[in-house]
Amino acid sequence: MPANGTRRVSGQLLTPSTSASSASSGYSPPPRAMPVKVPIGLHTAQAIEFLGFSPKRAQALFDVFMEDTDDDWLDFIIQNILMRDADALDNSDDWVGAMQEMGIGTLLQEAIMDEEFESLRLTQSLKYWVADSIQTRWDSLNELNERVVQHLNLKPGTPHLRGGVDTDRQTFQRNLPGHVTLYRATTKSRLKDVVKKDGKVNLAIARSSPPGDFNSDFSALYFTREEEVVKQYAKFCRRRCPHANVVYLQMWVPEHHFQDVRTAKLEYGDLWRKLVFYSRRNDTYPEDVNKIAREKDIIIGPVSTPWTGHFQKMKTWKEVTERNVWRNGGKYVWMNEEVVTKLSELVRGKVNIYGTHERLTLIAEPWAL
């Protein structure tokens, strides 16, 4: 029976069921799905609490929203976070105190502050991780709602999972001759329409908003060569959003693509230090940095972390040191819309999406996400 605007449903409804063991996949399955308490309505105080807020703040936000129904529901909730003064950038800041001021619930606070993901957490601000968690939980809530409806109506509604454990794992690790294998971890809802039924690919959907390591005020497409980085992102996503349907995007990029367009490969050095410093601060590029950020199509280089202090707190790019390198050479960034379009055409038939629930499983019909 519904209680306090919520109901308990089987956690198995969140993700596609699989029958094979994960023992040979090399990936640890998430804990066995337990019954989940979910809100009956998507636009309720209970729904806001599901997104990660404390009960008190959830009710307060709902009351304010009901006074101004012209606002978009999710935008209203996320903007409530982004417009606040409270934030944290590095370990000198009070992350927990800022989350308490935001009204974030204890469970999400603990997930974001999990020591296992400290290096990854420090690559972005607290506001970023809170907003990302809210968006991911909202996507999960909508997906769960759809699954409940499908279950009650006895309708199939999930993309077909092919189901060959060893084969799928081998495909994931496979390197095509003459190609570079790249990966990305995200949630299923954010890859909707990336792969069409006719095989066409639209990677523009997967671009990331600024600021990033190499993009100060424009969207860019990020991938990595490092499987371990992808797995870490996926684990942190599940830690913050236990019911998230995390997937891996894999693509094989012909090597000639990097020669056919304007590609810059950066090592740790002054140019990388400047690029990261000005990009992360969302600041105006000096001439030498602008030349690479605005004129190059692809930048390959190390992933940054504000381990010595956040870039916003630095007075000059010279304060960026080798300790601000999280991963060497693992980041591939497509810098503009035109080159992303070229890439999308080039990797047609060379993009795979994998489900990660219980085991690594190739999704045979990615257009049905």
Tab-separated table of C-alpha atoms in Angstrom:
chain	number	residue	atom	x	y	z
A	1	MET	CA	0.000	0.000	0.000
A	2	PRO	CA	1.282	3.521	-0.750
A	3	ALA	CA	2.594	5.361	2.294
A	4	ASN	CA	3.634	8.998	2.574
A	5	GLY	CA	3.423	9.460	-1.176
A	6	THR	CA	5.731	6.522	-1.956
A	7	ARG	CA	5.475	2.849	-2.826
A	8	ARG	CA	7.892	-0.063	-2.696
A	9	VAL	CA	8.704	-1.797	-5.964
A	10	SER	CA	11.141	-4.520	-6.932
A	11	GLY	CA	14.620	-3.196	-7.628
A	12	GLN	CA	14.817	-5.657	-10.528
A	13	LEU	CA	12.504	-3.366	-12.482
A	14	LEU	CA	15.300	-0.807	-12.737
A	15	THR	CA	17.566	-2.719	-15.073
A	16	PRO	CA	17.304	-5.473	-17.671
A	17	SER	CA	17.505	-8.941	-16.189
A	18	THR	CA	20.332	-11.204	-17.275
A	19	SER	CA	20.780	-14.908	-16.851
A	20	ALA	CA	24.497	-15.505	-17.214
A	21	SER	CA	27.082	-15.208	-14.485
A	22	SER	CA	29.423	-12.233	-14.371
A	23	ALA	CA	32.354	-14.310	-13.191
A	24	SER	CA	34.183	-14.277	-16.505
A	25	SER	CA	33.396	-10.698	-17.464
A	26	GLY	CA	35.962	-9.066	-15.215
A	27	TYR	CA	33.334	-6.628	-13.915
A	28	SER	CA	31.910	-6.721	-10.414
A	29	PRO	CA	28.102	-6.736	-10.395
A	30	PRO	CA	26.206	-4.196	-8.310
A	31	PRO	CA	24.584	-5.460	-5.109
A	32	ARG	CA	21.481	-7.589	-5.626
A	33	ALA	CA	18.586	-5.248	-6.259
A	34	MET	CA	16.465	-4.762	-3.156
A	35	PRO	CA	12.939	-3.345	-3.066
A	36	VAL	CA	13.064	0.377	-3.767
A	37	LYS	CA	10.886	3.038	-2.182
A	38	VAL	CA	9.894	5.410	-4.965
A	39	PRO	CA	7.494	8.349	-5.164
A	40	ILE	CA	4.067	7.707	-6.619
A	41	GLY	CA	4.140	11.019	-8.500
A	42	LEU	CA	7.038	12.507	-10.465
A	43	HIS	CA	6.244	16.070	-9.405
A	44	THR	CA	5.960	15.745	-5.642
A	45	ALA	CA	7.987	16.497	-2.533
A	46	GLN	CA	8.759	12.769	-2.340
A	47	ALA	CA	10.216	12.913	-5.852
A	48	ILE	CA	12.523	15.765	-4.826
A	49	GLU	CA	13.653	13.715	-1.837
A	50	PHE	CA	14.380	10.792	-4.193
A	51	LEU	CA	16.680	13.137	-6.128
A	52	GLY	CA	18.916	13.466	-3.075
A	53	PHE	CA	17.456	16.170	-0.837
A	54	SER	CA	16.571	15.960	2.826
A	55	PRO	CA	12.832	15.575	3.550
A	56	LYS	CA	12.654	19.092	4.993
A	57	ARG	CA	14.352	20.765	2.008
A	58	ALA	CA	12.371	18.629	-0.443
A	59	GLN	CA	9.087	19.840	1.024
A	60	ALA	CA	10.302	23.449	1.039
A	61	LEU	CA	11.338	23.271	-2.629
A	62	PHE	CA	8.032	21.689	-3.580
A	63	ASP	CA	6.092	24.435	-1.800
A	64	VAL	CA	8.059	27.139	-3.628
A	65	PHE	CA	7.588	25.395	-6.968
A	66	MET	CA	3.833	25.209	-6.490
A	67	GLU	CA	3.793	28.994	-6.168
A	68	ASP	CA	5.431	29.409	-9.601
A	69	THR	CA	4.370	26.590	-11.909
A	70	ASP	CA	5.727	28.330	-15.020
A	71	ASP	CA	9.215	26.997	-14.267
A	72	ASP	CA	10.415	23.691	-15.672
A	73	TRP	CA	10.407	21.128	-12.860
A	74	LEU	CA	13.976	19.827	-13.152
A	75	ASP	CA	15.470	23.190	-14.125
A	76	PHE	CA	13.898	24.728	-11.043
A	77	ILE	CA	15.469	22.097	-8.781
A	78	ILE	CA	18.939	22.232	-10.347
A	79	GLN	CA	18.996	26.028	-10.539
A	80	ASN	CA	18.229	26.078	-6.830
A	81	ILE	CA	21.645	24.444	-6.402
A	82	LEU	CA	23.572	26.376	-9.032
A	83	MET	CA	22.360	29.800	-7.868
A	84	ARG	CA	23.450	29.263	-4.267
A	85	ASP	CA	26.667	30.710	-2.884
A	86	ALA	CA	27.522	27.413	-1.208
A	87	ASP	CA	30.078	25.397	-3.167
A	88	ALA	CA	33.347	23.506	-2.727
A	89	LEU	CA	36.266	23.281	-5.126
A	90	ASP	CA	39.118	21.471	-3.390
A	91	ASN	CA	40.032	19.814	-0.102
A	92	SER	CA	40.481	23.140	1.652
A	93	ASP	CA	36.721	23.731	1.337
A	94	ASP	CA	33.960	22.330	3.539
A	95	TRP	CA	32.152	19.992	1.140
A	96	VAL	CA	29.831	18.514	3.755
A	97	GLY	CA	28.920	21.910	5.181
A	98	ALA	CA	28.110	23.210	1.701
A	99	MET	CA	25.885	20.195	0.994
A	100	GLN	CA	24.076	20.697	4.274
A	101	GLU	CA	23.420	24.306	3.297
A	102	MET	CA	22.078	23.062	-0.058
A	103	GLY	CA	19.730	20.719	1.786
A	104	ILE	CA	21.310	17.546	0.405
A	105	GLY	CA	20.391	14.345	2.249
A	106	THR	CA	22.895	12.320	4.250
A	107	LEU	CA	23.099	9.374	1.840
A	108	LEU	CA	24.077	11.520	-1.141
A	109	GLN	CA	26.524	13.466	1.023
A	110	GLU	CA	28.255	10.231	2.004
A	111	ALA	CA	28.311	9.000	-1.590
A	112	ILE	CA	29.934	12.154	-2.954
A	113	MET	CA	32.512	12.161	-0.149
A	114	ASP	CA	33.429	8.465	-0.499
A	115	GLU	CA	37.238	8.378	-0.179
A	116	GLU	CA	37.531	5.791	-2.953
A	117	PHE	CA	36.574	8.468	-5.475
A	118	GLU	CA	38.453	11.446	-4.036
A	119	SER	CA	40.715	11.958	-7.059
A	120	LEU	CA	37.754	11.789	-9.421
A	121	ARG	CA	35.599	14.008	-7.207
A	122	LEU	CA	38.240	16.733	-7.255
A	123	THR	CA	38.123	16.970	-11.053
A	124	GLN	CA	34.853	18.925	-10.724
A	125	SER	CA	33.179	21.268	-8.264
A	126	LEU	CA	30.630	20.228	-5.660
A	127	LYS	CA	27.865	22.005	-7.574
A	128	TYR	CA	28.748	19.947	-10.646
A	129	TRP	CA	28.505	16.622	-8.808
A	130	VAL	CA	25.278	17.567	-7.024
A	131	ALA	CA	23.637	18.755	-10.252
A	132	ASP	CA	24.870	15.670	-12.106
A	133	SER	CA	23.530	13.416	-9.348
A	134	ILE	CA	20.133	15.120	-9.432
A	135	GLN	CA	19.927	14.775	-13.220
A	136	THR	CA	20.968	11.113	-13.076
A	137	ARG	CA	18.511	10.299	-10.298
A	138	TRP	CA	15.734	12.063	-12.215
A	139	ASP	CA	16.521	9.972	-15.293
A	140	SER	CA	16.472	6.835	-13.125
A	141	LEU	CA	13.153	7.806	-11.579
A	142	ASN	CA	11.561	8.319	-14.993
A	143	GLU	CA	12.961	5.015	-16.209
A	144	LEU	CA	11.683	3.214	-13.135
A	145	ASN	CA	8.266	4.754	-13.648
A	146	GLU	CA	8.235	3.487	-17.247
A	147	ARG	CA	9.277	0.015	-16.130
A	148	VAL	CA	6.539	-0.109	-13.516
A	149	VAL	CA	3.961	0.803	-16.163
A	150	GLN	CA	5.380	-1.765	-18.589
A	151	HIS	CA	5.378	-4.403	-15.870
A	152	LEU	CA	1.766	-3.726	-14.953
A	153	ASN	CA	0.739	-3.812	-18.609
A	154	LEU	CA	2.973	-6.817	-19.352
A	155	LYS	CA	4.660	-4.975	-22.215
A	156	PRO	CA	8.301	-5.501	-23.244
A	157	GLY	CA	10.208	-2.257	-23.253
A	158	THR	CA	13.954	-2.719	-22.839
A	159	PRO	CA	16.642	-2.854	-25.517
A	160	HIS	CA	17.665	-6.389	-26.439
A	161	LEU	CA	20.777	-7.594	-24.612
A	162	ARG	CA	22.754	-10.025	-26.681
A	163	GLY	CA	24.009	-12.078	-23.750
A	164	GLY	CA	27.382	-13.613	-24.671
A	165	VAL	CA	29.553	-12.932	-21.613
A	166	ASP	CA	32.967	-13.905	-22.988
A	167	THR	CA	32.237	-12.577	-26.476
A	168	ASP	CA	31.000	-9.212	-25.223
A	169	ARG	CA	33.992	-8.790	-22.944
A	170	GLN	CA	36.342	-9.592	-25.827
A	171	THR	CA	34.552	-7.106	-28.076
A	172	PHE	CA	34.858	-4.420	-25.410
A	173	GLN	CA	38.623	-4.941	-25.209
A	174	ARG	CA	39.096	-5.479	-28.924
A	175	ASN	CA	41.359	-3.166	-30.903
A	176	LEU	CA	40.673	-2.939	-34.631
A	177	PRO	CA	43.805	-2.697	-36.797
A	178	GLY	CA	44.330	0.880	-37.925
A	179	HIS	CA	41.942	2.236	-35.287
A	180	VAL	CA	42.081	3.832	-31.837
A	181	THR	CA	39.673	2.344	-29.278
A	182	LEU	CA	38.023	4.949	-27.060
A	183	TYR	CA	35.521	4.732	-24.209
A	184	ARG	CA	33.071	6.763	-22.215
A	185	ALA	CA	30.839	5.975	-19.224
A	186	THR	CA	27.443	7.609	-18.856
A	187	THR	CA	23.799	6.730	-18.256
A	188	LYS	CA	21.454	5.139	-20.757
A	189	SER	CA	19.153	8.137	-21.046
A	190	ARG	CA	22.022	10.415	-22.109
A	191	LEU	CA	22.828	8.235	-25.108
A	192	LYS	CA	19.324	8.151	-26.511
A	193	ASP	CA	19.457	8.717	-30.291
A	194	VAL	CA	23.262	8.532	-30.453
A	195	VAL	CA	22.917	5.413	-32.617
A	196	LYS	CA	20.027	5.309	-35.086
A	197	LYS	CA	18.304	2.188	-36.385
A	198	ASP	CA	19.786	2.789	-39.847
A	199	GLY	CA	23.271	2.796	-38.306
A	200	LYS	CA	23.829	6.552	-38.374
A	201	VAL	CA	25.670	8.014	-35.385
A	202	ASN	CA	25.103	11.406	-33.743
A	203	LEU	CA	27.856	12.050	-31.213
A	204	ALA	CA	26.897	15.712	-30.840
A	205	ILE	CA	24.344	14.534	-28.275
A	206	ALA	CA	27.188	13.304	-26.055
A	207	ARG	CA	29.111	16.590	-25.902
A	208	SER	CA	29.930	17.991	-22.454
A	209	SER	CA	29.141	21.508	-21.284
A	210	PRO	CA	31.917	23.926	-20.246
A	211	PRO	CA	34.108	24.457	-18.432
A	212	GLY	CA	36.357	21.444	-18.931
A	213	ASP	CA	40.078	20.847	-19.139
A	214	PHE	CA	40.304	22.143	-22.701
A	215	ASN	CA	37.061	24.090	-23.216
A	216	SER	CA	36.318	27.288	-21.324
A	217	ASP	CA	33.054	28.496	-22.852
A	218	PHE	CA	31.999	25.939	-25.467
A	219	SER	CA	30.823	22.326	-25.501
A	220	ALA	CA	33.280	19.567	-26.379
A	221	LEU	CA	33.217	15.800	-26.886
A	222	TYR	CA	35.331	13.851	-24.387
A	223	PHE	CA	36.556	10.252	-24.615
A	224	THR	CA	39.372	8.258	-23.029
A	225	ARG	CA	41.605	5.363	-24.048
A	226	GLU	CA	41.827	4.124	-20.466
A	227	GLU	CA	39.364	1.424	-19.486
A	228	GLU	CA	40.168	1.957	-15.803
A	229	VAL	CA	39.054	5.594	-16.019
A	230	VAL	CA	35.720	4.527	-17.514
A	231	LYS	CA	35.184	1.938	-14.787
A	232	GLN	CA	35.958	4.516	-12.090
A	233	TYR	CA	33.442	6.984	-13.528
A	234	ALA	CA	30.831	4.220	-13.679
A	235	LYS	CA	31.431	3.173	-10.074
A	236	PHE	CA	31.190	6.755	-8.834
A	237	CYS	CA	27.961	7.240	-10.760
A	238	ARG	CA	26.454	4.140	-9.137
A	239	ARG	CA	27.711	5.230	-5.731
A	240	ARG	CA	25.887	8.549	-6.038
A	241	CYS	CA	22.877	7.146	-7.876
A	242	PRO	CA	22.397	3.483	-6.891
A	243	HIS	CA	19.586	2.908	-9.393
A	244	ALA	CA	21.309	4.540	-12.379
A	245	ASN	CA	21.379	2.501	-15.575
A	246	VAL	CA	25.073	2.992	-16.336
A	247	VAL	CA	26.324	2.131	-19.806
A	248	TYR	CA	29.638	2.230	-21.639
A	249	LEU	CA	30.039	3.842	-25.038
A	250	GLN	CA	32.859	2.374	-27.116
A	251	MET	CA	34.006	3.541	-30.523
A	252	TRP	CA	36.744	2.589	-32.946
A	253	VAL	CA	38.198	5.693	-34.595
A	254	PRO	CA	40.285	5.255	-37.773
A	255	GLU	CA	43.818	6.487	-37.150
A	256	HIS	CA	43.781	8.599	-40.308
A	257	HIS	CA	41.065	10.779	-38.739
A	258	PHE	CA	43.641	12.302	-36.410
A	259	GLN	CA	45.840	13.116	-39.405
A	260	ASP	CA	43.021	14.442	-41.579
A	261	VAL	CA	41.984	17.106	-39.064
A	262	ARG	CA	43.965	19.571	-36.961
A	263	THR	CA	45.106	17.494	-33.980
A	264	ALA	CA	47.288	18.653	-31.096
A	265	LYS	CA	48.868	16.180	-28.706
A	266	LEU	CA	49.902	17.797	-25.447
A	267	GLU	CA	52.206	16.509	-22.760
A	268	TYR	CA	52.568	18.111	-19.363
A	269	GLY	CA	54.202	21.482	-19.996
A	270	ASP	CA	53.533	25.204	-20.090
A	271	LEU	CA	50.937	25.048	-22.858
A	272	TRP	CA	48.928	22.337	-21.092
A	273	ARG	CA	49.227	24.239	-17.795
A	274	LYS	CA	47.913	27.425	-19.404
A	275	LEU	CA	45.118	25.678	-21.293
A	276	VAL	CA	43.810	23.921	-18.191
A	277	PHE	CA	44.205	27.020	-16.012
A	278	TYR	CA	42.212	29.333	-18.289
A	279	SER	CA	39.675	26.679	-19.323
A	280	ARG	CA	38.833	25.575	-15.799
A	281	ARG	CA	38.464	29.207	-14.732
A	282	ASN	CA	36.154	29.883	-17.695
A	283	ASP	CA	38.502	32.747	-18.461
A	284	THR	CA	39.607	34.537	-21.627
A	285	TYR	CA	42.445	32.719	-23.367
A	286	PRO	CA	45.741	34.520	-23.993
A	287	GLU	CA	46.910	34.476	-27.608
A	288	ASP	CA	49.050	31.313	-27.470
A	289	VAL	CA	46.319	29.323	-25.709
A	290	ASN	CA	43.585	30.715	-27.938
A	291	LYS	CA	45.533	29.497	-30.957
A	292	ILE	CA	45.232	25.883	-29.857
A	293	ALA	CA	41.808	26.015	-28.174
A	294	ARG	CA	40.073	27.792	-31.059
A	295	GLU	CA	42.034	26.538	-34.047
A	296	LYS	CA	42.584	22.854	-33.272
A	297	ASP	CA	39.907	20.256	-33.986
A	298	ILE	CA	41.146	17.630	-31.524
A	299	ILE	CA	43.292	17.929	-28.414
A	300	ILE	CA	44.822	14.865	-26.771
A	301	GLY	CA	46.358	15.310	-23.352
A	302	PRO	CA	46.456	14.596	-19.626
A	303	VAL	CA	43.407	14.805	-17.371
A	304	SER	CA	43.662	17.485	-14.689
A	305	THR	CA	42.844	17.498	-10.995
A	306	PRO	CA	42.988	20.448	-8.546
A	307	TRP	CA	45.053	18.380	-6.103
A	308	THR	CA	47.191	21.360	-5.062
A	309	GLY	CA	44.228	23.737	-4.890
A	310	HIS	CA	41.446	24.613	-7.289
A	311	PHE	CA	42.291	26.568	-10.414
A	312	GLN	CA	39.795	29.273	-9.417
A	313	LYS	CA	41.937	29.963	-6.366
A	314	MET	CA	45.210	30.183	-8.271
A	315	LYS	CA	46.556	33.592	-9.212
A	316	THR	CA	48.578	32.449	-12.216
A	317	TRP	CA	48.945	29.432	-14.494
A	318	LYS	CA	52.441	28.966	-13.074
A	319	GLU	CA	50.846	27.547	-9.927
A	320	VAL	CA	49.687	24.528	-11.976
A	321	THR	CA	52.155	21.687	-11.345
A	322	GLU	CA	52.612	18.006	-12.162
A	323	ARG	CA	50.504	17.238	-9.096
A	324	ASN	CA	47.581	18.646	-11.069
A	325	VAL	CA	47.855	15.763	-13.549
A	326	TRP	CA	45.421	12.957	-12.742
A	327	ARG	CA	45.912	10.811	-15.847
A	328	ASN	CA	48.600	11.165	-18.515
A	329	GLY	CA	47.505	11.289	-22.151
A	330	GLY	CA	44.176	9.597	-21.565
A	331	LYS	CA	41.824	12.351	-22.730
A	332	TYR	CA	40.684	12.824	-26.333
A	333	VAL	CA	38.649	15.975	-26.931
A	334	TRP	CA	36.798	16.999	-30.103
A	335	MET	CA	36.675	20.774	-29.917
A	336	ASN	CA	33.977	21.913	-32.336
A	337	GLU	CA	30.694	20.865	-33.896
A	338	GLU	CA	32.106	20.410	-37.399
A	339	VAL	CA	34.714	17.854	-36.370
A	340	VAL	CA	32.165	16.000	-34.218
A	341	THR	CA	29.964	15.700	-37.312
A	342	LYS	CA	32.904	14.304	-39.303
A	343	LEU	CA	33.645	11.841	-36.525
A	344	SER	CA	30.005	10.720	-36.373
A	345	GLU	CA	30.062	9.892	-40.078
A	346	LEU	CA	33.415	8.146	-39.816
A	347	VAL	CA	32.499	5.783	-36.960
A	348	ARG	CA	29.222	4.564	-38.426
A	349	GLY	CA	29.103	0.844	-37.664
A	350	LYS	CA	31.999	1.238	-35.228
A	351	VAL	CA	30.124	2.329	-32.096
A	352	ASN	CA	28.994	-0.103	-29.393
A	353	ILE	CA	26.978	0.485	-26.230
A	354	TYR	CA	27.236	-1.940	-23.311
A	355	GLY	CA	24.926	-2.461	-20.383
A	356	THR	CA	26.735	-2.939	-17.075
A	357	HIS	CA	24.031	-4.403	-14.838
A	358	GLU	CA	25.309	-7.692	-13.343
A	359	ARG	CA	27.753	-8.117	-16.223
A	360	LEU	CA	29.162	-6.382	-19.277
A	361	THR	CA	26.591	-6.956	-22.033
A	362	LEU	CA	26.560	-5.619	-25.573
A	363	ILE	CA	23.257	-3.919	-26.392
A	364	ALA	CA	22.271	-5.287	-29.786
A	365	GLU	CA	19.643	-2.589	-30.414
A	366	PRO	CA	21.173	0.682	-29.130
A	367	TRP	CA	18.609	2.726	-31.047
A	368	ALA	CA	15.992	1.393	-28.608
A	369	LEU	CA	17.606	3.000	-25.553
